[in-house]
Coordinates of C-alpha atoms in Angstrom, one line a residue:
X1 CA -67.0 64.9 -16.9
X2 CA -63.9 63.8 -15.1
X3 CA -64.0 61.5 -12.1
X4 CA -60.4 62.0 -11.3
X5 CA -59.5 63.7 -8.0
X6 CA -57.2 66.7 -8.1
X7 CA -54.8 67.3 -5.2
X8 CA -54.1 70.9 -4.4
X9 CA -51.5 72.1 -1.9
X10 CA -52.5 75.3 0.0
X11 CA -49.7 77.1 1.8
X12 CA -50.0 79.9 4.4
X13 CA -48.6 80.3 7.8
X14 CA -52.1 81.5 8.8
X15 CA -54.8 78.8 9.1
X16 CA -57.6 81.3 8.4
X17 CA -55.9 82.2 5.0
X18 CA -55.7 78.6 4.1
X19 CA -59.4 78.2 5.0
X20 CA -60.3 81.2 2.9
X21 CA -58.5 79.8 -0.1
X22 CA -60.0 76.4 0.2
X23 CA -63.5 77.8 0.6
X24 CA -63.1 80.2 -2.3
X25 CA -61.9 77.5 -4.8
X26 CA -64.3 74.9 -3.5
X27 CA -64.4 71.1 -3.9
X28 CA -65.1 71.3 -7.7
X29 CA -63.8 74.5 -9.3
X30 CA -65.5 73.7 -12.7
X31 CA -68.0 71.1 -13.9
X32 CA -65.5 69.6 -16.3
X33 CA -62.9 68.9 -13.6
X34 CA -62.9 66.2 -11.0
X35 CA -63.3 66.8 -7.3
X36 CA -60.5 68.5 -5.4
X37 CA -58.8 67.3 -2.2
X38 CA -56.6 69.7 -0.3
X39 CA -53.3 69.3 1.5
X40 CA -52.6 72.2 3.8
X41 CA -49.1 73.4 4.7
X42 CA -48.3 75.9 7.3
X43 CA -44.5 75.9 6.9
X44 CA -42.0 76.0 4.0
X45 CA -40.7 72.6 5.2
X46 CA -44.1 71.1 4.7
X47 CA -44.4 72.5 1.2
X48 CA -41.0 71.2 0.2
X49 CA -41.9 67.8 1.7
X50 CA -45.1 67.6 -0.3
X51 CA -43.5 68.8 -3.5
X52 CA -40.7 66.2 -3.1
X53 CA -43.3 63.5 -2.6
X54 CA -45.0 64.3 -5.9
X55 CA -48.7 63.8 -6.6
X56 CA -49.6 67.5 -6.2
X57 CA -51.6 68.7 -9.2
X58 CA -51.5 72.4 -8.2
X59 CA -50.1 74.6 -5.4
X60 CA -51.7 77.8 -4.1
X61 CA -49.2 79.8 -2.2
X62 CA -50.0 82.8 0.1
X63 CA -47.8 85.7 -1.2
X64 CA -48.0 87.3 2.3
X65 CA -46.9 84.3 4.3
X66 CA -44.2 84.8 6.9
X67 CA -41.3 84.5 7.2
X68 CA -41.1 83.2 3.6
X69 CA -43.7 84.4 1.2
X70 CA -45.4 82.5 -1.5
X71 CA -43.7 84.4 -4.3
X72 CA -40.2 83.5 -3.2
X73 CA -41.3 79.9 -2.5
X74 CA -42.9 79.8 -6.0
X75 CA -39.6 80.8 -7.6
X76 CA -37.7 78.3 -5.5
X77 CA -40.1 75.4 -6.5
X78 CA -40.1 76.3 -10.1
X79 CA -36.2 76.3 -10.2
X80 CA -35.6 73.3 -8.0
X81 CA -38.4 70.8 -8.6
X82 CA -38.3 68.7 -11.8
X83 CA -41.8 68.7 -13.2
X84 CA -43.0 71.3 -10.8
X85 CA -46.8 71.4 -10.5
X86 CA -48.5 74.7 -11.6
X87 CA -48.5 77.4 -9.0
X88 CA -51.1 80.1 -8.2
X89 CA -50.0 82.9 -5.8
X90 CA -52.5 84.7 -3.7
X91 CA -51.6 88.4 -3.2
X92 CA -53.2 91.2 -1.1
X93 CA -52.9 94.0 -3.6
X94 CA -53.8 93.9 -7.3
X95 CA -50.6 96.0 -7.9
X96 CA -48.5 93.1 -6.6
X97 CA -49.5 90.9 -9.6
X98 CA -46.3 91.9 -11.4
X99 CA -44.3 90.1 -8.7
X100 CA -45.9 86.9 -9.8
X101 CA -44.1 87.2 -13.1
X102 CA -40.8 87.3 -11.1
X103 CA -42.0 84.3 -9.0
X104 CA -42.7 82.3 -12.2
X105 CA -46.2 81.6 -10.9
X106 CA -48.7 80.3 -13.4
X107 CA -51.5 82.6 -12.2
X108 CA -52.5 85.0 -9.5
X109 CA -55.6 85.5 -7.3
X110 CA -56.2 88.6 -5.3
X111 CA -57.5 89.0 -1.7
X112 CA -60.3 89.4 -0.9
X113 CA -60.9 86.3 -2.9
X114 CA -63.9 86.3 -5.2
X115 CA -65.0 82.6 -5.2
X116 CA -66.0 82.7 -8.9
X117 CA -62.7 84.3 -10.0
X118 CA -60.6 82.1 -7.7
X119 CA -62.3 78.9 -8.9
X120 CA -62.1 79.9 -12.6
X121 CA -58.4 80.8 -12.3
X122 CA -57.6 77.4 -10.7
X123 CA -59.7 75.6 -13.3
X124 CA -57.9 77.4 -16.2
X125 CA -54.5 76.5 -14.7
X126 CA -55.5 72.9 -14.2
X127 CA -56.9 72.6 -17.7
X128 CA -53.7 74.1 -19.3
X129 CA -51.5 71.8 -17.2
X130 CA -53.5 68.7 -18.1
X131 CA -52.6 69.3 -21.7
X132 CA -49.0 68.4 -20.9
X133 CA -48.1 64.8 -20.0
X134 CA -46.9 64.5 -16.4
X135 CA -43.7 62.4 -16.1
X136 CA -42.7 61.1 -12.7
X137 CA -39.2 59.7 -12.2

């Protein structure tokens, strides 16, 4: 059992969407993972600041955020941030999952969020990213 704390960035321009994501994923998405702390961002500038600071283990981006959606932001981060953390995009329609491929997201969760599915998706992404050594420059 891990005692390490995982830092997750949650982005949406709507506080209630951020709250829904945090509640669905929970403080411990799986028994074999450490506890989770959240950093909430309501603007793209806040996301970019946090990404530049490093220390984010995973980002969950609202695909419906305005004026810049999480899918475009995911693609930007994946192309501009060295050692970009894994990204999960939250979409409103199951049919929009294909857009996550374009966005280079590591996984997708669909609203309304099922807490079991959301937590398991986040846990799977964290497990797969933990297998790769993180190098900070």
